[in-house]
Amino acid sequence: MEFFWYVVLIGILATYLVLDGYDFGAGIIHLFFAKTEKDKKAITNAIGPFWDANEVWLIAAGGILFYAFPTLYAASFSGFYLPLMMILWLLIFRAVGLELRGQIHNSMWEAVWDKAFGIASLLLALFFGMALGNVVRGVNLGMVENGVSTQEPHFFFLPLWNPTLSPVASELGIIDWFNWIIYKTNSSLNTQLKEMIYKMNFVLLALVIVSLSVWHIIEKEPFHNFINNPILFIFPLITFVGLFGLFKVKTFKKDGTGFLFSTLFLVGGFTSTTASIFPVVLPSTNKVNPSLTIYNVANGEYALSVGVYWFAIALALVIGYFIIQYKVFNGKMDDVGYGEH
């Protein structure tokens, strides 16, 4: 049952990264690229009906973590308490910025909430990249005195892995969003966005190469799991199919194709990373405490078995909701007028 719940957790996190990924990208583009009110409305219209529902998957992941892997939940949430609180506040500011912007038609009011929405989205992408970097690199499990790590007092922000994964996460959010706005709007920017995606792919490719190089420095045998279990190569394959497709973005006739390939790249990259350390879910960097695996952090067998039934009901409800939502808001979103009063 441990493996089942692990797959569920990874699936939910991957879904969250895809769906909320374009929300992060929306905020980043809103901050740096949206210069006119028309462009800003195109952005908010494209994510307005979806962004809050997308965050359900993050809550679901936390619930699965608490229920199925309570030891991992305790270790990660206590060890990463400060950054998690920062992420929580950033999620709040992003939501508040998006919702309050259109409440008062005043240039100063709108500018303040535009910045809140954009900066929070950028920092969220960076922080989630850092979080993934720490999971891969490992943390100083148990070696804490008075709430401070005895070996790595600032381990969340400083690892060598983070300066590479964080930009990858940010750029992926931007590319994901570019593809989403192409898919959901008839914006005059669409042709320009395709050109920008094509150029950004070269930067993304360079960042991926650097990340893999750093990974090889941090991990002595980074491809050990893939060599022992060749079926796992399906995940890197998905990643490179997505990347290859993104380089063809200017030739796509259907607007949704680019978003499909950015989704493949994001999901493939995330699952490749988790597969590389499986069954470990949080490596230990010291020799005193062992790494956390899905087997030594899982709940009891009976609890895991009973939870399957409740999970099936909840999953059916969530999937049903999302099907209805995406049917109602199918097609282009230019005339939604989200947040306008």
Rosetta silent file (secondary structure, phi, psi, omega in degrees, C-alpha in Angstrom):
SEQUENCE: MEFFWYVVLIGILATYLVLDGYDFGAGIIHLFFAKTEKDKKAITNAIGPFWDANEVWLIAAGGILFYAFPTLYAASFSGFYLPLMMILWLLIFRAVGLELRGQIHNSMWEAVWDKAFGIASLLLALFFGMALGNVVRGVNLGMVENGVSTQEPHFFFLPLWNPTLSPVASELGIIDWFNWIIYKTNSSLNTQLKEMIYKMNFVLLALVIVSLSVWHIIEKEPFHNFINNPILFIFPLITFVGLFGLFKVKTFKKDGTGFLFSTLFLVGGFTSTTASIFPVVLPSTNKVNPSLTIYNVANGEYALSVGVYWFAIALALVIGYFIIQYKVFNGKMDDVGYGEH
SCORE:     score description
SCORE:     0.000 S_00000001
   1 L     0.000  -26.296 -179.612    0.000    0.000    0.000 S_00000001
   2 H   -59.816  -42.467 -178.271    2.932    2.341    0.571 S_00000001
   3 H   -66.278  -38.800  178.395    3.747    2.361   -3.128 S_00000001
   4 H   -58.369  -48.512 -177.978    0.118    3.054   -4.061 S_00000001
   5 H   -70.046  -29.335  175.235   -0.042    6.112   -1.833 S_00000001
   6 H   -64.983  -44.882  178.097    3.357    7.261   -3.065 S_00000001
   7 H   -62.125  -41.176  177.927    2.094    7.166   -6.663 S_00000001
   8 H   -60.368  -46.383 -178.890   -1.027    9.041   -5.568 S_00000001
   9 H   -61.921  -46.838 -179.854    1.074   11.711   -3.858 S_00000001
  10 H   -64.271  -39.846  178.723    3.392   12.162   -6.837 S_00000001
  11 H   -62.547  -42.657  179.722    0.412   12.256   -9.201 S_00000001
  12 H   -67.042  -42.554  178.789   -1.331   14.941   -7.160 S_00000001
  13 H   -64.330  -40.140  178.311    1.841   17.029   -6.873 S_00000001
  14 H   -63.858  -40.852  177.479    2.464   16.724  -10.618 S_00000001
  15 H   -61.967  -42.470  178.512   -1.116   17.825  -11.298 S_00000001
  16 H   -62.581  -43.886 -178.928   -0.638   20.798   -9.011 S_00000001
  17 H   -61.522  -37.930  179.689    2.609   21.790  -10.719 S_00000001
  18 H   -69.662  -51.226 -173.044    0.935   21.724  -14.126 S_00000001
  19 H   -73.908  -45.013  178.940   -2.234   23.567  -13.172 S_00000001
  20 H   -82.859  -12.782  176.999   -0.811   26.083  -10.730 S_00000001
  21 H   -61.324  -43.081  179.286    2.345   26.313  -12.836 S_00000001
  22 H   -72.500  -21.365  172.929    0.590   28.417  -15.427 S_00000001
  23 H   -68.502  -43.348  176.432   -0.787   30.542  -12.579 S_00000001
  24 H   -59.335  -46.784 -179.664    2.769   31.258  -11.401 S_00000001
  25 H   -61.044  -35.601  178.490    3.759   32.079  -14.945 S_00000001
  26 H   -60.658  -44.211  179.791    0.776   34.396  -15.263 S_00000001
  27 H   -65.955  -39.788  179.999    1.963   36.428  -12.307 S_00000001
  28 H   -65.154  -42.890  178.171    5.544   36.564  -13.579 S_00000001
  29 H   -66.995  -39.232  177.622    4.395   37.738  -17.013 S_00000001
  30 H   -58.389  -35.862 -176.907    2.016   40.188  -15.364 S_00000001
  31 H   -76.106  -41.775 -170.231    5.008   41.616  -13.486 S_00000001
  32 H  -106.773  -28.157 -169.783    7.528   41.872  -16.322 S_00000001
  33 L  -113.533  -30.242 -176.171    5.751   41.727  -19.680 S_00000001
  34 L   -76.854  105.659 -176.265    2.187   43.029  -19.369 S_00000001
  35 L  -100.156  -27.047 -177.226    2.504   46.736  -20.138 S_00000001
  36 L  -109.960  160.209  178.774   -1.030   47.631  -21.188 S_00000001
  37 H   -63.879  -32.797  178.586   -4.358   47.204  -19.454 S_00000001
  38 H   -63.825  -42.956  178.478   -5.521   45.000  -22.329 S_00000001
  39 H   -64.872  -40.761 -179.746   -2.635   42.584  -21.777 S_00000001
  40 H   -65.082  -38.464  177.977   -3.286   42.491  -18.038 S_00000001
  41 H   -67.499  -36.407  177.926   -6.955   41.712  -18.605 S_00000001
  42 H   -61.152  -38.850  179.949   -6.020   38.925  -21.012 S_00000001
  43 H   -67.501  -51.305 -177.454   -3.899   37.373  -18.266 S_00000001
  44 H   -66.369  -34.724  177.654   -6.497   37.615  -15.507 S_00000001
  45 H   -64.963  -36.770 -175.216   -9.277   36.400  -17.810 S_00000001
  46 H   -72.756  -28.219 -179.617   -7.268   33.331  -18.798 S_00000001
  47 H  -110.970  -14.161 -173.247   -6.626   32.156  -15.229 S_00000001
  48 L   -49.362  -50.620 -177.508   -9.458   33.828  -13.314 S_00000001
  49 L   -74.902   -7.670 -170.347  -11.963   30.953  -13.323 S_00000001
  50 L  -114.348  -28.951 -163.938   -9.291   28.330  -12.629 S_00000001
  51 H   -60.894  -42.045 -176.477   -6.597   29.531  -10.233 S_00000001
  52 H   -70.887  -35.416  176.673   -8.364   28.918   -6.903 S_00000001
  53 H   -67.367  -33.286  179.577   -9.560   25.456   -7.941 S_00000001
  54 H   -61.975  -31.014 -178.306   -6.021   24.591   -9.025 S_00000001
  55 L   -73.723  -11.335  175.152   -4.790   25.108   -5.468 S_00000001
  56 H   -57.393  -34.623 -177.385   -7.073   22.296   -4.302 S_00000001
  57 H   -67.800  -31.356  176.308   -4.390   19.890   -5.501 S_00000001
  58 H   -69.056  -41.322  176.989   -1.826   21.420   -3.130 S_00000001
  59 H   -63.767  -41.269  178.686   -4.230   20.999   -0.218 S_00000001
  60 H   -62.339  -40.346  178.586   -4.897   17.433   -1.332 S_00000001
  61 H   -62.618  -42.061  176.810   -1.158   16.720   -1.414 S_00000001
  62 H   -62.758  -39.399  178.186   -0.813   18.010    2.140 S_00000001
  63 H   -65.194  -42.798  177.747   -3.721   15.839    3.217 S_00000001
  64 H   -63.538  -41.269  179.050   -2.231   12.728    1.606 S_00000001
  65 H   -61.066  -44.674 -179.354    1.113   13.502    3.219 S_00000001
  66 H   -66.228  -39.521 -174.980   -0.509   13.840    6.643 S_00000001
  67 H   -80.784  -48.749 -171.756   -2.599   10.703    6.255 S_00000001
  68 H   -89.725  -33.076 -176.290   -0.334    8.259    4.431 S_00000001
  69 L  -130.425   66.308 -173.458    3.156    9.447    5.408 S_00000001
  70 H   -62.201  -33.592  179.292    2.830   11.184    8.795 S_00000001
  71 H   -67.554  -40.344  176.204    6.529   10.913    9.673 S_00000001
  72 H   -64.686  -41.378  177.449    7.500   12.602    6.428 S_00000001
  73 H   -58.258  -46.672 -178.031    4.856   15.251    7.080 S_00000001
  74 H   -65.496  -44.504 -177.104    6.264   15.907   10.551 S_00000001
  75 H   -66.972  -44.669 -175.841    9.892   16.003    9.424 S_00000001
  76 H   -74.354  -41.759 -177.080    9.361   18.203    6.386 S_00000001
  77 H   -73.300  -29.954  176.549    6.856   20.627    7.886 S_00000001
  78 H   -80.669  -40.755 -179.693    8.889   21.143   11.047 S_00000001
  79 H   -68.830  -34.203 -179.471   12.244   21.283    9.271 S_00000001
  80 L  -106.423   34.204 -173.224   10.980   23.646    6.584 S_00000001
  81 H   -59.116  -49.886 -177.849    8.722   25.631    8.900 S_00000001
  82 H   -62.112  -52.821  179.357    9.993   29.099    7.940 S_00000001
  83 H   -62.559  -32.754  177.940    9.967   28.615    4.157 S_00000001
  84 H   -67.137  -38.184  175.521    6.567   26.919    4.354 S_00000001
  85 H   -65.308  -37.442  177.365    5.159   29.901    6.243 S_00000001
  86 H   -65.041  -41.108  177.629    6.673   32.161    3.607 S_00000001
  87 H   -63.142  -41.060  178.995    5.043   30.077    0.874 S_00000001
  88 H   -60.010  -46.109  179.699    1.708   30.294    2.689 S_00000001
  89 H   -67.073  -35.433  177.402    1.898   34.083    2.852 S_00000001
  90 H   -66.010  -39.290  175.739    2.961   34.278   -0.782 S_00000001
  91 H   -61.488  -39.832  179.052   -0.058   32.180   -1.773 S_00000001
  92 H   -65.520  -47.273 -178.432   -2.250   34.571    0.196 S_00000001
  93 H   -64.133  -36.893  178.343   -0.711   37.676   -1.372 S_00000001
  94 H   -63.057  -44.877 -179.501   -1.025   36.206   -4.852 S_00000001
  95 H   -65.813  -44.964 -179.285   -4.707   35.480   -4.303 S_00000001
  96 H   -63.352  -42.501  179.435   -5.404   38.839   -2.686 S_00000001
  97 H   -60.775  -40.995 -178.772   -3.578   40.674   -5.454 S_00000001
  98 H   -70.016  -39.481 -174.905   -5.577   38.911   -8.134 S_00000001
  99 H   -81.469  -35.281 -174.403   -8.939   39.355   -6.432 S_00000001
 100 H   -86.515  -16.991 -175.114   -8.614   42.911   -5.098 S_00000001
 101 H   -54.112  -44.065 -174.524   -7.085   44.502   -8.178 S_00000001
 102 H   -89.847    5.685 -176.855  -10.406   45.087   -9.898 S_00000001
 103 H   -74.933  -32.806  179.463  -12.357   46.167   -6.832 S_00000001
 104 L  -130.462  128.554 -179.290  -11.381   49.841   -7.115 S_00000001
 105 L   -88.794   82.359  179.364  -10.576   51.570  -10.384 S_00000001
 106 L  -141.637  133.429 -173.297   -7.605   53.603   -9.258 S_00000001
 107 H   -61.457  -40.240  179.965   -4.160   53.513  -10.853 S_00000001
 108 H   -67.804  -43.779  178.182   -2.280   53.406   -7.538 S_00000001
 109 H   -58.664  -48.452 -178.602   -4.564   50.693   -6.141 S_00000001
 110 H   -64.757  -38.373 -179.517   -4.191   48.567   -9.266 S_00000001
 111 H   -64.661  -40.675 -179.978   -0.407   49.054   -9.353 S_00000001
 112 H   -61.737  -47.383 -176.534   -0.004   47.867   -5.743 S_00000001
 113 H   -76.828  -25.431  171.677   -1.970   44.671   -6.296 S_00000001
 114 H   -61.879  -44.583  179.291   -0.329   44.066   -9.669 S_00000001
 115 H   -65.791  -41.461  179.701    3.033   44.041   -7.883 S_00000001
 116 H   -60.987  -45.223  179.407    1.703   41.804   -5.104 S_00000001
 117 H   -62.894  -45.822 -176.174    0.369   39.311   -7.644 S_00000001
 118 H   -71.452  -47.754 -177.813    3.541   39.328   -9.745 S_00000001
 119 H   -65.870  -41.644  178.669    6.167   39.275   -6.993 S_00000001
 120 H   -62.074  -40.618  179.472    4.335   36.574   -5.029 S_00000001
 121 H   -65.026  -42.687  179.391    4.095   34.401   -8.153 S_00000001
 122 H   -62.759  -47.259 -178.695    7.799   34.825   -8.924 S_00000001
 123 H   -67.007  -33.864  177.126    8.877   33.989   -5.380 S_00000001
 124 H   -62.928  -44.492  178.384    6.548   30.984   -5.265 S_00000001
 125 H   -61.618  -42.104  179.111    8.153   29.527   -8.383 S_00000001
 126 H   -65.115  -42.941 -177.463   11.613   30.112   -6.908 S_00000001
 127 H   -67.719  -39.311  178.184   10.681   28.611   -3.541 S_00000001
 128 H   -67.459  -33.904  173.455    9.137   25.499   -5.048 S_00000001
 129 H   -63.615  -41.845  176.513   12.304   25.040   -7.083 S_00000001
 130 H   -62.236  -41.774 -179.427   14.315   25.350   -3.874 S_00000001
 131 H   -60.582  -45.331  178.860   12.068   22.822   -2.148 S_00000001
 132 H   -64.559  -37.486  177.359   12.614   20.262   -4.892 S_00000001
 133 H   -61.652  -40.160  178.846   16.337   20.965   -4.758 S_00000001
 134 H   -68.946  -35.207  178.400   16.416   20.243   -1.039 S_00000001
 135 H   -65.065  -40.319 -179.905   14.498   17.004   -1.472 S_00000001
 136 H   -71.122  -44.774 -176.812   17.029   15.786   -4.036 S_00000001
 137 H   -71.172  -35.852 -175.177   20.088   16.968   -2.141 S_00000001
 138 L   101.854  161.087 -179.236   18.878   15.827    1.274 S_00000001
 139 E  -130.891  167.057 -174.833   18.576   17.597    4.606 S_00000001
 140 L   -84.876   73.188 -172.675   20.233   17.360    7.989 S_00000001
 141 L   -61.996  124.823  172.259   17.618   15.122    9.590 S_00000001
 142 L    82.948  -18.611 -175.739   17.488   15.236   13.361 S_00000001
 143 L   -87.500   65.991 -175.920   20.643   17.292   13.897 S_00000001
 144 E  -127.941  134.332  175.467   18.825   20.278   15.361 S_00000001
 145 E  -129.621  127.161 -179.217   19.401   22.146   18.617 S_00000001
 146 L    55.096   37.502  176.646   17.122   24.955   19.801 S_00000001
 147 L    78.314    6.489 -178.011   15.394   24.956   16.446 S_00000001
 148 E  -124.609  133.947  177.620   18.618   25.482   14.468 S_00000001
 149 E   -62.501  132.325 -178.583   20.484   22.917   12.392 S_00000001
 150 L   -73.602  -17.225 -178.093   23.865   22.203   13.972 S_00000001
 151 L  -114.842  -33.024 -174.040   25.481   21.783   10.562 S_00000001
 152 L  -135.828   80.104 -174.160   23.442   23.764    8.057 S_00000001
 153 L   -64.549  -20.181 -179.037   21.660   26.747    9.646 S_00000001
 154 L  -128.595   42.271 -169.573   20.381   28.050    6.301 S_00000001
 155 L   -63.536  -24.839 -175.506   20.065   24.819    4.370 S_00000001
 156 L   -69.875  -34.591 -170.447   16.854   25.712    2.553 S_00000001
 157 L   -99.946  -19.278 -168.565   18.258   28.675    0.663 S_00000001
 158 L  -102.350  -15.738 -174.296   21.942   27.933    0.082 S_00000001
 159 L   -54.083  148.177 -179.208   22.429   24.476   -1.511 S_00000001
 160 L   -57.178  -31.212 -177.099   24.305   24.399   -4.814 S_00000001
 161 L   -66.041  -33.184 -170.791   21.293   22.740   -6.431 S_00000001
 162 H   -65.773  -40.952  179.972   18.935   25.656   -5.747 S_00000001
 163 H   -63.313  -12.412  177.172   20.449   28.358   -7.996 S_00000001
 164 H  -101.244  -43.658 -178.239   19.798   26.051  -10.958 S_00000001
 165 H   -70.458  -33.839 -179.201   16.445   24.451  -10.129 S_00000001
 166 H   -63.688  -47.729  174.739   14.826   27.726   -9.069 S_00000001
 167 H   -62.494  -34.845  176.645   15.381   29.445  -12.449 S_00000001
 168 H   -60.254  -45.669  179.857   14.211   26.251  -14.182 S_00000001
 169 H   -62.338  -42.400 -179.389   10.985   26.373  -12.156 S_00000001
 170 H   -65.152  -46.302 -177.948   10.482   30.069  -12.914 S_00000001
 171 H   -68.161  -36.265  176.517   11.111   29.731  -16.632 S_00000001
 172 H   -61.399  -39.822  177.387    8.904   26.661  -16.851 S_00000001
 173 H   -61.289  -41.991  179.719    6.120   28.670  -15.254 S_00000001
 174 H   -65.109  -47.217 -179.359    6.572   31.424  -17.826 S_00000001
 175 H   -63.699  -42.456  178.590    6.658   29.000  -20.769 S_00000001
 176 H   -59.286  -42.926 -179.473    3.674   27.097  -19.383 S_00000001
 177 H   -69.887  -42.002  176.553    1.772   30.344  -19.069 S_00000001
 178 H   -53.075  -45.759 -179.707    2.761   31.584  -22.528 S_00000001
 179 H   -67.263  -34.769  179.572    1.317   28.376  -23.933 S_00000001
 180 H   -67.962  -42.852 -178.919   -1.786   28.698  -21.772 S_00000001
 181 H   -68.768  -32.282  173.870   -2.529   32.257  -22.886 S_00000001
 182 H   -64.053  -39.220 -177.626   -2.044   31.189  -26.510 S_00000001
 183 H   -71.410  -38.420 -169.499   -4.496   28.359  -25.852 S_00000001
 184 H  -104.118   -3.294 -179.851   -7.134   30.370  -23.984 S_00000001
 185 L  -135.681  164.005  172.155   -7.099   33.796  -25.663 S_00000001
 186 L  -105.197   35.827 -175.673   -7.072   35.440  -29.056 S_00000001
 187 L   -60.080  145.511  175.926   -4.555   37.975  -27.810 S_00000001
 188 L   -66.713  -12.513 -179.626   -2.604   39.982  -30.350 S_00000001
 189 L   -81.381   -9.350 -169.644    0.458   38.874  -28.387 S_00000001
 190 H   -57.212  -43.988  178.830    0.113   35.217  -29.390 S_00000001
 191 H   -63.680  -41.948  178.137    2.513   35.330  -32.338 S_00000001
 192 H   -64.497  -37.965 -179.838    5.036   37.236  -30.245 S_00000001
 193 H   -64.800  -39.577  177.954    4.609   34.747  -27.407 S_00000001
 194 H   -61.987  -40.136  178.164    5.403   31.814  -29.694 S_00000001
 195 H   -65.112  -40.279  179.551    8.603   33.540  -30.753 S_00000001
 196 H   -67.355  -38.957  177.550    9.524   34.183  -27.121 S_00000001
 197 H   -60.144  -44.951 -179.091    8.832   30.551  -26.185 S_00000001
 198 H   -58.982  -43.623 -179.246   11.135   29.395  -28.963 S_00000001
 199 H   -70.563  -39.347 -178.778   13.957   31.641  -27.730 S_00000001
 200 H   -67.935  -23.746  178.841   13.406   30.784  -24.072 S_00000001
 201 H   -61.305  -33.057  178.593   13.696   27.090  -24.875 S_00000001
 202 H   -67.607  -38.667  175.961   17.413   27.553  -25.493 S_00000001
 203 H   -65.992  -42.594  179.027   17.799   29.092  -22.045 S_00000001
 204 H   -61.267  -43.215  178.692   15.729   26.270  -20.578 S_00000001
 205 H   -61.132  -42.295  178.680   17.900   23.676  -22.302 S_00000001
 206 H   -63.650  -41.619  179.206   21.037   25.326  -20.913 S_00000001
 207 H   -65.245  -37.583  177.743   19.552   25.381  -17.407 S_00000001
 208 H   -63.614  -43.213  179.184   18.626   21.700  -17.672 S_00000001
 209 H   -63.047  -43.319  178.188   22.196   20.826  -18.671 S_00000001
 210 H   -63.415  -42.617  179.754   23.581   22.856  -15.766 S_00000001
 211 H   -60.953  -43.545  178.843   21.094   21.228  -13.369 S_00000001
 212 H   -64.503  -36.218  178.480   22.105   17.750  -14.501 S_00000001
 213 H   -66.379  -44.257  178.412   25.771   18.682  -14.067 S_00000001
 214 H   -64.821  -39.906  177.649   25.171   19.969  -10.544 S_00000001
 215 H   -58.080  -40.465 -179.786   23.111   16.869   -9.794 S_00000001
 216 H   -66.923  -30.064  177.284   26.084   14.751  -10.827 S_00000001
 217 H   -72.535  -42.867 -176.318   28.280   16.691   -8.398 S_00000001
 218 H   -72.716  -44.459 -175.682   25.847   16.319   -5.504 S_00000001
 219 L  -106.917  122.538 -176.653   24.863   12.708   -6.130 S_00000001
 220 L   -65.952  -35.986  179.727   27.657   10.214   -6.790 S_00000001
 221 L  -127.237   71.945 -173.169   25.373    7.821   -8.663 S_00000001
 222 L   -66.841  -22.847 -176.767   22.530    9.984   -9.978 S_00000001
 223 L  -107.181   17.758 -176.624   21.358    7.430  -12.548 S_00000001
 224 H   -58.081  -48.362 -178.821   21.562    4.392  -10.282 S_00000001
 225 H   -63.027  -37.993 -177.904   17.788    3.860  -10.142 S_00000001
 226 H   -69.882  -37.234  179.558   17.393    4.226  -13.890 S_00000001
 227 H   -68.623  -40.670 -179.938   20.147    1.720  -14.646 S_00000001
 228 H   -75.251  -26.474 -179.811   18.704   -0.832  -12.224 S_00000001
 229 L  -131.152   81.427 -174.483   15.131   -0.232  -13.408 S_00000001
 230 H   -55.664  -23.439  179.914   15.230    0.659  -17.118 S_00000001
 231 H   -62.322  -23.357 -179.974   11.457    1.176  -17.182 S_00000001
 232 H   -68.560  -15.739  178.237   12.068    4.414  -15.274 S_00000001
 233 H   -64.699  -11.079  176.590   13.668    5.877  -18.392 S_00000001
 234 H   -60.947  -31.805 -177.801   10.104    6.557  -19.533 S_00000001
 235 H   -72.782  -47.964  172.769   10.127    9.680  -17.353 S_00000001
 236 H   -61.099  -33.221  178.303   13.244   11.309  -18.866 S_00000001
 237 H   -62.462  -43.901  176.989   11.867   10.313  -22.268 S_00000001
 238 H   -59.381  -40.847  179.965    8.649   12.210  -21.523 S_00000001
 239 H   -59.528  -48.414 -175.812   10.770   15.183  -20.467 S_00000001
 240 H   -75.493  -26.952  171.802   12.740   15.314  -23.691 S_00000001
 241 H   -63.778  -43.589  177.581    9.648   14.743  -25.836 S_00000001
 242 H   -61.875  -43.493  179.943    8.156   17.792  -24.148 S_00000001
 243 H   -65.319  -42.466  178.247   11.313   19.828  -24.691 S_00000001
 244 H   -61.199  -42.889  179.543   11.537   18.787  -28.335 S_00000001
 245 H   -62.764  -35.990 -179.967    7.909   19.743  -28.861 S_00000001
 246 H   -64.754  -29.805  177.773    8.483   23.178  -27.353 S_00000001
 247 L   -72.160  -14.368  179.532   11.122   23.872  -29.989 S_00000001
 248 L  -100.631   13.408 -170.104    8.432   23.276  -32.630 S_00000001
 249 H   -59.095  -32.377 -176.797    6.000   25.728  -31.041 S_00000001
 250 H   -71.882  -14.616 -177.338    6.027   28.151  -33.986 S_00000001
 251 H   -98.793   -6.287 -176.246    4.757   25.443  -36.342 S_00000001
 252 L   -70.514  134.481  177.877    1.756   24.306  -34.286 S_00000001
 253 L   -90.351  -30.646  177.935   -1.614   24.925  -35.909 S_00000001
 254 L   -94.760  131.786 -173.818   -3.670   24.127  -32.802 S_00000001
 255 L   -64.866  -26.672 -176.514   -3.236   26.584  -29.945 S_00000001
 256 L   -82.713   -7.979 -175.463   -3.363   23.911  -27.235 S_00000001
 257 H   -66.282  -39.849  179.665   -0.456   21.846  -28.574 S_00000001
 258 H   -62.371  -40.684  178.631    2.214   24.011  -26.988 S_00000001
 259 H   -64.848  -35.629  177.178    0.582   23.700  -23.581 S_00000001
 260 H   -60.513  -45.436 -177.628    0.516   19.919  -24.016 S_00000001
 261 H   -71.839  -35.452  176.396    4.271   19.799  -24.619 S_00000001
 262 H   -67.344  -32.981  175.347    5.097   22.148  -21.747 S_00000001
 263 H   -65.693  -43.294  178.025    2.970   19.890  -19.542 S_00000001
 264 H   -60.466  -42.740 -179.562    4.905   16.838  -20.718 S_00000001
 265 H   -64.719  -44.164 -177.857    8.194   18.553  -19.947 S_00000001
 266 H   -65.749  -48.113 -179.632    7.083   19.654  -16.493 S_00000001
 267 H   -65.466  -42.636  179.478    5.579   16.291  -15.514 S_00000001
 268 H   -62.958  -41.866  179.290    8.497   14.371  -16.996 S_00000001
 269 H   -65.267  -42.560 -179.692   11.056   16.494  -15.186 S_00000001
 270 H   -66.816  -46.542 -178.725    9.294   16.199  -11.843 S_00000001
 271 H   -69.202  -32.039  175.829    8.725   12.453  -12.074 S_00000001
 272 H   -63.891  -40.664  179.982   12.301   11.894  -13.279 S_00000001
 273 H   -64.498  -46.614 -179.196   13.572   13.719  -10.211 S_00000001
 274 H   -69.011  -35.882  179.012   11.446   11.720   -7.793 S_00000001
 275 H   -65.935  -29.355 -176.500   12.222    8.447   -9.577 S_00000001
 276 H   -67.259  -24.831 -178.234   15.949    9.120   -9.243 S_00000001
 277 H  -112.001   -0.819 -179.075   15.811    8.896   -5.435 S_00000001
 278 L   -56.855  140.181    5.075   12.984    6.337   -5.019 S_00000001
 279 L   -87.556    8.428  178.405   12.129    4.846   -2.517 S_00000001
 280 E   -70.355  137.655  176.486   13.741    7.700   -0.582 S_00000001
 281 E  -114.170  -19.802  175.325   11.462   10.690   -0.101 S_00000001
 282 E  -152.541   97.928 -177.616   13.765   12.836    2.044 S_00000001
 283 L   -67.301  148.681  175.880   17.470   11.950    2.055 S_00000001
 284 E  -100.089  135.541 -179.512   19.531   12.491    5.192 S_00000001
 285 L   -94.541   -1.337  177.416   22.858   14.285    4.862 S_00000001
 286 L  -114.815  167.222 -176.313   24.227   13.002    8.178 S_00000001
 287 L   -94.785   -0.156 -177.867   25.242    9.522    9.290 S_00000001
 288 L   -83.616  -45.150 -177.003   23.278    9.594   12.545 S_00000001
 289 L  -113.968  134.137 -177.861   19.745    9.427   11.164 S_00000001
 290 L   -72.173  160.477  175.507   18.733    7.343    8.137 S_00000001
 291 L   -65.034  152.908  177.663   17.026    8.755    5.078 S_00000001
 292 E   -88.618  128.330  177.777   13.247    8.733    5.041 S_00000001
 293 E  -118.404  170.012  179.865   11.713    6.258    2.611 S_00000001
 294 L   -64.796  -17.418 -176.603    8.120    5.472    1.758 S_00000001
 295 L   -90.796  -29.822 -179.621    8.445    2.374    3.936 S_00000001
 296 L   -99.193    4.342  176.958    9.730    3.903    7.174 S_00000001
 297 L  -119.450   -1.465 -172.736    7.436    6.947    7.130 S_00000001
 298 L   -79.233  157.079  174.610    4.140    5.320    6.111 S_00000001
 299 L   -71.350  176.721  179.688    1.037    4.899    8.223 S_00000001
 300 L   -66.440  156.267 -176.263   -0.185    1.463    9.324 S_00000001
 301 H   -59.708  -41.328 -178.708   -1.350   -1.057    6.744 S_00000001
 302 H   -64.030  -45.213 -179.779   -4.962   -1.009    7.957 S_00000001
 303 H   -62.435  -42.496 -179.831   -5.190    2.782    7.802 S_00000001
 304 H   -64.646  -35.288 -179.460   -3.686    2.871    4.329 S_00000001
 305 H   -71.180  -44.882 -179.661   -6.148    0.233    3.116 S_00000001
 306 H   -63.486  -38.134 -177.343   -9.238    1.923    4.539 S_00000001
 307 H   -62.689  -21.878 -178.871   -8.175    5.265    3.108 S_00000001
 308 H   -60.123  -40.432 -177.488   -8.351    3.936   -0.439 S_00000001
 309 H   -66.230  -44.811  179.697  -12.159    3.947   -0.367 S_00000001
 310 H   -68.081  -35.700  177.834  -12.419    7.522    0.889 S_00000001
 311 H   -64.315  -40.817 -179.595   -9.767    8.630   -1.560 S_00000001
 312 H   -61.293  -41.531  179.202  -11.709    7.099   -4.456 S_00000001
 313 H   -65.057  -47.243 -178.916  -14.844    9.041   -3.463 S_00000001
 314 H   -63.208  -41.530 -179.369  -12.939   12.312   -3.057 S_00000001
 315 H   -64.004  -40.565  178.795  -11.079   11.839   -6.331 S_00000001
 316 H   -62.081  -41.438  179.306  -14.320   11.180   -8.203 S_00000001
 317 H   -65.044  -43.995 -178.567  -15.836   14.387   -6.802 S_00000001
 318 H   -65.894  -45.451  179.760  -12.776   16.477   -7.667 S_00000001
 319 H   -62.461  -41.478  177.344  -12.490   15.070  -11.185 S_00000001
 320 H   -59.847  -43.036  178.722  -16.207   15.645  -11.715 S_00000001
 321 H   -61.682  -45.583 -177.576  -15.853   19.245  -10.587 S_00000001
 322 H   -67.400  -35.642  177.258  -12.908   19.882  -12.893 S_00000001
 323 H   -62.344  -45.758  178.955  -14.694   18.317  -15.867 S_00000001
 324 H   -63.427  -44.592 -178.002  -17.676   20.608  -15.323 S_00000001
 325 H   -59.859  -47.960 -176.466  -15.440   23.628  -14.772 S_00000001
 326 H   -74.465  -21.090  173.195  -13.408   23.134  -17.927 S_00000001
 327 H   -74.722  -41.941  179.377  -16.547   22.440  -19.963 S_00000001
 328 H   -63.104  -41.030 -177.838  -18.199   25.628  -18.742 S_00000001
 329 L  -105.278   38.355  178.137  -15.080   27.661  -19.497 S_00000001
 330 L   -74.006  149.948  177.022  -14.142   25.838  -22.664 S_00000001
 331 L    86.283 -162.386 -176.196  -12.607   27.796  -25.505 S_00000001
 332 L   -75.076  150.424 -172.598  -11.199   31.299  -25.508 S_00000001
 333 L  -116.275   19.354 -173.209  -11.537   33.484  -22.416 S_00000001
 334 L   -60.209  -33.922 -172.465  -11.133   36.993  -23.846 S_00000001
 335 L  -103.011   16.679 -178.193  -14.601   38.192  -22.861 S_00000001
 336 L   -66.878  -40.353 -179.572  -14.859   36.709  -19.368 S_00000001
 337 L    68.821   42.095 -175.808  -14.150   40.026  -17.645 S_00000001
 338 L   -65.530  133.527  174.642  -12.751   38.390  -14.526 S_00000001
 339 L    78.564    4.663 -178.566  -12.467   40.637  -11.463 S_00000001
 340 L   -89.849  139.215 -179.950  -14.199   43.612  -13.058 S_00000001
 341 L  -135.190    0.000    0.000  -16.752   45.574  -11.056 S_00000001
